[in-house]
Short mmCIF file of C-alpha atoms and ligand atoms in Angstrom, two decimals:
data_model
loop_
_atom_site.label_atom_id
_atom_site.label_comp_id
_atom_site.label_asym_id
_atom_site.label_seq_id
_atom_site.Cartn_x
_atom_site.Cartn_y
_atom_site.Cartn_z
CA UNK A 1 -4.66 0.09 -48.22
CA UNK A 2 -4.07 3.90 -47.64
CA UNK A 3 -2.04 3.73 -50.70
CA UNK A 4 -4.72 1.50 -52.62
CA UNK A 5 -7.43 3.84 -51.62
CA UNK A 6 -5.10 6.98 -52.81
CA UNK A 7 -4.75 5.46 -56.01
CA UNK A 8 -8.35 4.48 -56.60
CA UNK A 9 -9.14 8.06 -56.18
CA UNK A 10 -6.46 9.47 -58.46
CA UNK A 11 -7.93 7.22 -61.25
CA UNK A 12 -10.92 9.26 -60.82
CA UNK A 13 -9.13 12.63 -61.71
CA UNK A 14 -6.43 11.45 -63.91
CA UNK A 15 -5.40 9.07 -66.66
CA UNK A 16 -2.58 7.10 -66.20
CA UNK A 17 -0.85 7.45 -69.89
CA UNK A 18 0.64 5.12 -72.00
CA UNK A 19 3.83 5.03 -73.48
CA UNK A 20 1.78 4.76 -77.39
CA UNK A 21 0.15 7.82 -76.16
CA UNK A 22 2.97 9.48 -74.92
CA UNK A 23 4.88 8.95 -77.92
CA UNK A 24 2.55 10.47 -80.25
CA UNK A 25 2.58 13.76 -78.72
CA UNK A 26 5.51 16.36 -79.85
CA UNK A 27 8.42 15.07 -78.16
CA UNK A 28 9.53 18.17 -76.58
CA UNK A 29 6.40 20.03 -76.23
CA UNK A 30 3.51 18.09 -74.13
CA UNK A 31 -0.02 19.45 -75.37
CA UNK A 32 -0.98 19.20 -71.67
CA UNK A 33 -0.29 19.31 -68.14
CA UNK A 34 1.57 16.09 -67.19
CA UNK A 35 1.69 14.67 -63.50
CA UNK A 36 4.05 12.39 -61.66
CA UNK A 37 3.11 10.24 -59.00
CA UNK A 38 5.24 11.02 -55.62
CA UNK A 39 4.90 7.67 -53.68
CA UNK A 40 6.41 9.64 -50.38
CA UNK A 41 3.52 12.08 -50.13
CA UNK A 42 1.08 9.66 -52.13
CA UNK A 43 0.37 12.42 -54.64
CA UNK A 44 0.51 13.45 -57.73
CA UNK A 45 2.44 16.84 -58.43
CA UNK A 46 3.03 18.61 -62.13
CA UNK A 47 6.09 17.05 -64.07
CA UNK A 48 5.45 19.52 -66.79
CA UNK A 49 2.74 22.23 -67.90
CA UNK A 50 0.88 22.84 -71.15
CA UNK A 51 3.20 23.84 -73.69
CA UNK A 52 6.67 23.72 -71.70
CA UNK A 53 9.66 22.89 -73.86
CA UNK A 54 11.18 20.29 -72.18
CA UNK A 55 14.99 19.59 -72.03
CA UNK A 56 16.54 16.34 -73.44
CA UNK A 57 16.94 14.68 -70.02
CA UNK A 58 13.56 15.69 -69.05
CA UNK A 59 11.99 14.09 -71.85
CA UNK A 60 13.96 10.86 -71.19
CA UNK A 61 12.85 11.11 -67.46
CA UNK A 62 9.39 11.47 -68.75
CA UNK A 63 9.47 8.49 -70.78
CA UNK A 64 11.09 6.56 -67.78
CA UNK A 65 8.20 7.74 -65.79
CA UNK A 66 5.50 6.63 -67.82
CA UNK A 67 7.38 3.05 -68.35
CA UNK A 68 7.02 2.95 -64.48
CA UNK A 69 3.30 3.70 -64.76
CA UNK A 70 4.03 7.08 -62.96
CA UNK A 71 2.73 9.61 -65.48
CA UNK A 72 -0.41 11.21 -65.24
CA UNK A 73 -2.61 13.65 -67.37
CA UNK A 74 -5.70 15.26 -65.62
CA UNK A 75 -9.19 14.09 -66.61
CA UNK A 76 -10.28 17.97 -67.03
CA UNK A 77 -7.77 17.90 -70.04
CA UNK A 78 -10.03 15.24 -71.43
CA UNK A 79 -11.35 17.53 -74.34
CA UNK A 80 -7.27 17.92 -75.32
CA UNK A 81 -6.58 14.38 -74.94
CA UNK A 82 -9.43 13.31 -76.78
CA UNK A 83 -8.80 15.49 -79.59
CA UNK A 84 -5.56 14.27 -79.73
CA UNK A 85 -6.73 10.58 -79.92
CA UNK A 86 -9.79 11.80 -82.33
CA UNK A 87 -6.61 12.50 -84.66
CA UNK A 88 -4.76 8.70 -84.07
CA UNK A 89 -7.98 6.87 -83.49
CA UNK A 90 -5.71 3.37 -82.96
CA UNK A 91 -4.43 4.88 -79.76
CA UNK A 92 -7.91 3.83 -78.61
CA UNK A 93 -7.22 0.44 -78.82
CA UNK A 94 -3.89 0.47 -76.55
CA UNK A 95 -4.88 2.78 -73.96
CA UNK A 96 -7.05 0.92 -71.09
CA UNK A 97 -7.30 4.14 -69.37
CA UNK A 98 -10.00 5.94 -71.26
CA UNK A 99 -13.19 4.66 -69.96
CA UNK A 100 -15.49 2.94 -72.16
CA UNK A 101 -17.94 5.99 -72.74
CA UNK A 102 -15.33 8.09 -73.47
CA UNK A 103 -13.76 5.35 -76.14
CA UNK A 104 -17.31 5.49 -77.80
CA UNK A 105 -17.25 9.51 -77.66
CA UNK A 106 -14.15 9.68 -79.31
CA UNK A 107 -14.68 6.68 -82.05
CA UNK A 108 -18.00 9.09 -82.91
CA UNK A 109 -16.49 12.11 -82.97
CA UNK A 110 -13.61 10.94 -85.24
CA UNK A 111 -15.68 9.01 -87.89
CA UNK A 112 -18.02 12.18 -88.23
CA UNK A 113 -15.06 14.31 -88.92
CA UNK A 114 -13.81 11.52 -91.60
CA UNK A 115 -17.09 11.60 -93.08
CA UNK A 116 -17.41 15.12 -93.37
CA UNK A 117 -14.18 14.97 -95.36
CA UNK A 118 -15.16 12.12 -97.48
CA UNK A 119 -18.63 13.51 -98.34
CA UNK A 120 -16.97 16.90 -99.36
CA UNK A 121 -14.29 14.50 -101.45
CA UNK A 122 -15.48 10.96 -101.91
CA UNK A 123 -12.17 9.90 -103.46
CA UNK A 124 -10.06 7.45 -102.95
CA UNK A 125 -7.20 9.00 -100.43
CA UNK A 126 -10.04 10.50 -98.32
CA UNK A 127 -11.94 7.33 -98.50
CA UNK A 128 -8.51 5.69 -97.05
CA UNK A 129 -8.52 7.82 -93.96
CA UNK A 130 -12.15 6.95 -93.27
CA UNK A 131 -11.44 3.08 -93.89
CA UNK A 132 -8.57 3.24 -91.55
CA UNK A 133 -10.56 4.94 -88.38
CA UNK A 134 -13.49 2.38 -89.40
CA UNK A 135 -11.57 -0.48 -88.86
CA UNK A 136 -10.33 1.13 -85.88
CA UNK A 137 -13.60 1.04 -84.70
CA UNK A 138 -14.50 -2.34 -85.99
CA UNK A 139 -11.64 -3.63 -83.77
CA UNK A 140 -12.44 -1.90 -80.95
CA UNK A 141 -16.52 -3.15 -81.00
CA UNK A 142 -15.31 -6.91 -81.97
CA UNK A 143 -12.88 -7.17 -79.13
CA UNK A 144 -16.07 -6.60 -76.63
CA UNK A 145 -19.40 -6.57 -78.36
CA UNK A 146 -21.00 -4.81 -75.32
CA UNK A 147 -19.47 -1.87 -76.37
CA UNK A 148 -21.93 -1.27 -78.97
CA UNK A 149 -23.95 -0.06 -76.06
CA UNK A 150 -21.88 3.06 -75.76
CA UNK A 151 -22.31 3.70 -78.91
CA UNK A 152 -26.15 3.51 -78.87
CA UNK A 153 -26.43 5.29 -76.08
CA UNK A 154 -24.54 7.83 -77.84
CA UNK A 155 -26.47 8.28 -81.34
CA UNK A 156 -26.99 11.49 -81.96
CA UNK A 157 -30.25 13.43 -82.05
CA UNK A 158 -31.12 16.93 -82.62
CA UNK A 159 -30.15 18.94 -85.51
CA UNK A 160 -29.75 16.73 -89.06
CA UNK A 161 -26.23 16.28 -90.12
CA UNK A 162 -25.36 13.78 -92.82
CA UNK A 163 -22.21 12.62 -90.98
CA UNK A 164 -24.03 12.23 -87.71
CA UNK A 165 -27.07 10.44 -89.48
CA UNK A 166 -24.18 7.64 -91.12
CA UNK A 167 -22.74 7.20 -87.81
CA UNK A 168 -26.15 6.48 -86.05
CA UNK A 169 -26.91 4.22 -88.88
CA UNK A 170 -23.47 2.23 -88.32
CA UNK A 171 -24.18 2.08 -84.64
CA UNK A 172 -27.91 0.88 -85.01
CA UNK A 173 -27.06 -1.61 -87.89
CA UNK A 174 -24.19 -3.26 -86.38
CA UNK A 175 -26.22 -4.00 -83.32
CA UNK A 176 -29.01 -5.01 -85.48
CA UNK A 177 -26.58 -7.36 -87.12
CA UNK A 178 -25.16 -9.20 -84.16
CA UNK A 179 -28.73 -9.25 -82.68
CA UNK A 180 -30.07 -11.00 -85.52
CA UNK A 181 -27.98 -13.25 -87.13
CA UNK A 182 -28.20 -16.45 -85.81
CA UNK A 183 -25.36 -18.12 -87.85
CA UNK A 184 -21.50 -16.77 -86.69
CA UNK A 185 -20.62 -13.75 -88.25
CA UNK A 186 -17.36 -13.21 -89.74
CA UNK A 187 -14.91 -10.41 -88.96
CA UNK A 188 -14.79 -9.80 -92.67
CA UNK A 189 -18.86 -9.53 -92.97
CA UNK A 190 -18.52 -7.09 -89.99
CA UNK A 191 -16.10 -4.98 -91.27
CA UNK A 192 -18.09 -5.02 -94.70
CA UNK A 193 -21.23 -4.74 -93.14
CA UNK A 194 -19.98 -1.48 -91.35
CA UNK A 195 -18.51 0.19 -94.28
CA UNK A 196 -21.93 -0.26 -95.90
CA UNK A 197 -23.64 1.32 -93.17
CA UNK A 198 -20.84 4.30 -93.36
CA UNK A 199 -21.50 4.71 -96.71
CA UNK A 200 -25.26 4.24 -97.69
CA UNK A 201 -25.85 7.90 -97.90
CA UNK A 202 -22.73 9.04 -99.72
CA UNK A 203 -25.36 9.93 -102.91
CA UNK A 204 -26.92 12.41 -100.77
CA UNK A 205 -23.83 14.55 -100.36
CA UNK A 206 -24.37 15.22 -103.97
CA UNK A 207 -27.76 16.87 -103.41
CA UNK A 208 -27.81 20.57 -103.45
CA UNK A 209 -28.28 22.04 -99.35
CA UNK A 210 -31.04 24.35 -100.80
CA UNK A 211 -33.11 20.95 -101.41
CA UNK A 212 -32.24 19.28 -98.41
CA UNK A 213 -32.70 22.23 -95.87
CA UNK A 214 -36.22 23.01 -97.72
CA UNK A 215 -39.25 23.31 -94.89
CA UNK A 216 -41.76 23.55 -97.49
CA UNK A 217 -42.87 20.24 -99.71
CA UNK A 218 -40.57 19.47 -102.31
CA UNK A 219 -41.28 20.33 -106.19
CA UNK A 220 -40.79 17.45 -108.55
CA UNK A 221 -37.79 18.39 -109.83
CA UNK A 222 -36.40 18.75 -106.29
CA UNK A 223 -37.61 15.52 -105.46
CA UNK A 224 -35.99 14.05 -108.33
CA UNK A 225 -32.97 15.33 -107.27
CA UNK A 226 -33.09 13.24 -103.66
CA UNK A 227 -34.62 10.08 -105.70
CA UNK A 228 -31.40 8.64 -107.39
CA UNK A 229 -29.05 9.16 -104.33
CA UNK A 230 -28.92 5.31 -103.50
CA UNK A 231 -27.95 5.01 -107.10
CA UNK A 232 -25.37 7.96 -106.91
CA UNK A 233 -23.94 5.95 -103.43
CA UNK A 234 -23.47 2.92 -105.28
CA UNK A 235 -21.70 4.26 -108.15
CA UNK A 236 -19.15 6.07 -105.84
CA UNK A 237 -18.93 2.95 -103.73
CA UNK A 238 -17.70 0.91 -107.30
CA UNK A 239 -15.47 4.18 -108.24
CA UNK A 240 -13.60 3.56 -104.88
CA UNK A 241 -13.44 -0.05 -105.88
CA UNK A 242 -15.77 -1.52 -103.02
CA UNK A 243 -18.09 -3.79 -104.99
CA UNK A 244 -19.01 -6.18 -102.17
CA UNK A 245 -22.78 -7.31 -101.34
CA UNK A 246 -22.92 -5.55 -98.40
CA UNK A 247 -22.20 -2.21 -100.28
CA UNK A 248 -24.47 -2.55 -103.14
CA UNK A 249 -27.42 -3.91 -100.63
CA UNK A 250 -26.97 -0.79 -98.14
CA UNK A 251 -26.88 2.04 -101.00
CA UNK A 252 -28.85 0.81 -103.37
CA UNK A 253 -31.83 -0.57 -100.88
CA UNK A 254 -32.08 1.64 -97.84
CA UNK A 255 -34.80 3.21 -99.59
CA UNK A 256 -36.65 0.31 -100.76
CA UNK A 257 -39.81 -1.06 -98.79
CA UNK A 258 -41.62 -4.38 -98.60
CA UNK A 259 -44.42 -3.30 -100.09
CA UNK A 260 -43.01 -1.96 -103.15
CA UNK A 261 -43.44 1.65 -102.11
CA UNK A 262 -39.93 2.39 -102.03
CA UNK A 263 -37.49 4.09 -104.43
CA UNK A 264 -35.37 3.82 -106.43
CA UNK A 265 -36.30 0.71 -108.02
CA UNK A 266 -39.73 0.37 -106.45
CA UNK A 267 -38.82 -3.47 -105.57
CA UNK A 268 -40.11 -5.73 -102.79
CA UNK A 269 -37.29 -8.31 -103.29
CA UNK A 270 -34.80 -6.70 -101.20
CA UNK A 271 -31.69 -8.61 -99.31
CA UNK A 272 -32.03 -9.29 -95.61
CA UNK A 273 -28.99 -6.58 -95.50
CA UNK A 274 -31.16 -4.10 -97.31
CA UNK A 275 -33.84 -4.30 -94.87
CA UNK A 276 -31.69 -4.16 -92.10
CA UNK A 277 -30.14 -1.19 -93.49
CA UNK A 278 -33.47 0.44 -94.29
CA UNK A 279 -34.55 0.11 -90.41
CA UNK A 280 -31.31 1.63 -89.52
CA UNK A 281 -31.63 4.45 -91.52
CA UNK A 282 -35.23 5.18 -91.07
CA UNK A 283 -34.60 4.95 -87.25
CA UNK A 284 -31.35 7.14 -87.17
CA UNK A 285 -33.18 9.63 -89.54
CA UNK A 286 -36.20 9.80 -87.22
CA UNK A 287 -34.17 10.60 -84.21
CA UNK A 288 -32.77 13.90 -85.90
CA UNK A 289 -34.74 17.03 -86.39
CA UNK A 290 -35.08 17.33 -89.95
CA UNK A 291 -36.49 20.62 -91.84
CA UNK A 292 -40.10 18.78 -92.69
CA UNK A 293 -40.20 17.06 -89.28
CA UNK A 294 -39.40 17.37 -85.92
CA UNK A 295 -36.86 14.81 -84.16
CA UNK A 296 -38.92 11.54 -82.12
CA UNK A 297 -37.91 10.25 -78.98
CA UNK A 298 -36.35 6.68 -79.60
CA UNK A 299 -39.00 4.61 -78.16
CA UNK A 300 -41.84 6.72 -80.18
CA UNK A 301 -39.50 6.26 -83.58
CA UNK A 302 -39.21 2.41 -82.73
CA UNK A 303 -42.91 1.90 -82.29
CA UNK A 304 -43.62 3.70 -85.81
CA UNK A 305 -41.60 1.49 -87.66
CA UNK A 306 -42.65 -1.79 -86.04
CA UNK A 307 -46.02 -0.51 -86.70
CA UNK A 308 -45.10 -0.04 -90.16
CA UNK A 309 -44.76 -3.61 -91.21
CA UNK A 310 -45.79 -3.42 -94.59
CA UNK A 311 -43.06 -1.57 -95.22
CA UNK A 312 -40.03 -2.44 -92.75
CA UNK A 313 -39.09 -6.12 -91.38
CA UNK A 314 -40.32 -6.68 -88.32
CA UNK A 315 -37.42 -8.88 -87.54
CA UNK A 316 -35.13 -5.97 -87.21
CA UNK A 317 -37.96 -3.05 -86.09
CA UNK A 318 -39.15 -5.58 -83.68
CA UNK A 319 -35.87 -6.68 -82.13
CA UNK A 320 -35.12 -2.76 -81.75
CA UNK A 321 -38.04 -2.02 -79.94
CA UNK A 322 -38.25 -5.02 -77.63
CA UNK A 323 -34.94 -3.89 -76.89
CA UNK A 324 -35.72 -0.42 -75.81
CA UNK A 325 -38.97 -1.15 -74.22
CA UNK A 326 -36.91 -3.86 -71.72
CA UNK A 327 -33.94 -1.35 -71.32
CA UNK A 328 -31.39 -3.78 -72.47
CA UNK A 329 -30.55 -0.85 -74.69
CA UNK A 330 -31.04 2.87 -74.16
CA UNK A 331 -30.53 6.14 -76.37
CA UNK A 332 -30.33 9.93 -75.58
FE1 FE2 B 1 -30.75 7.94 -98.08
FE1 FE2 B 2 -29.82 7.54 -94.73
#
């Protein structure tokens, strides 16, 4: 019992490190302090300090301890640990020691980094890296759908960034998809939806920053540079050989509105996934501070969208509003 308590206390302050993670560190130089559990004193003591050069024998010993579940890292080193996982996101799927909230943080951070690269260079090799991470995240969520709530709780508010906006749109879009699809959704559909939500605004990365950062009303010729961004995102997706329905619908339709007041087609004929993306996109945009508008609290933004029922599909905006009102999800 005493040992049990002691181990529980240790788990609050330390991660037990898995062999997959250990193997991903530089072989001889651990990037953070390592601790070993000493049974007789029921305490953790230093095994190696950050940056120590280990001998072959120590490396062998380290792996043996790890295999026996006796090797730990301090939660105080979480920034280093998570930075490491951010770069090798698939580790998140095999590490049971990371708390669910920490895992969501790491996924979000990894996706944002990959998206930043992708928006700078929307070409196949950069996309492949984003794709890899996106598939880790969909696997992570698919395995336990409740994990999505941790992503919603961490939706980015405050200053606008296209990468953060895109990850917000992903989190809310996937949640809406799982909430509102009555029939079974296949894993393939889920994955394609995730990619489409992440890439819905790729076209915005081509709009000059001096236009997106403007705090004064846009001139006609400036607005003309923004209006085609859905078409541009669609074109980029085709160039990357991503011709599936969800991608076409998310990119082309996310600014279309039910009453035909949207753009670029001004069509009223919008697919279900296009309508879903429109709600996820508009809501995500409202949470962030934009040059022309302050950030809105989640509940206020959801109310506004649900009230705009001639523009946004109430099936989605209503689901979001009632989940927020009943506290079944929380944000910020
Ligand atoms: Fe957009
Ligand atoms: Fe958007």
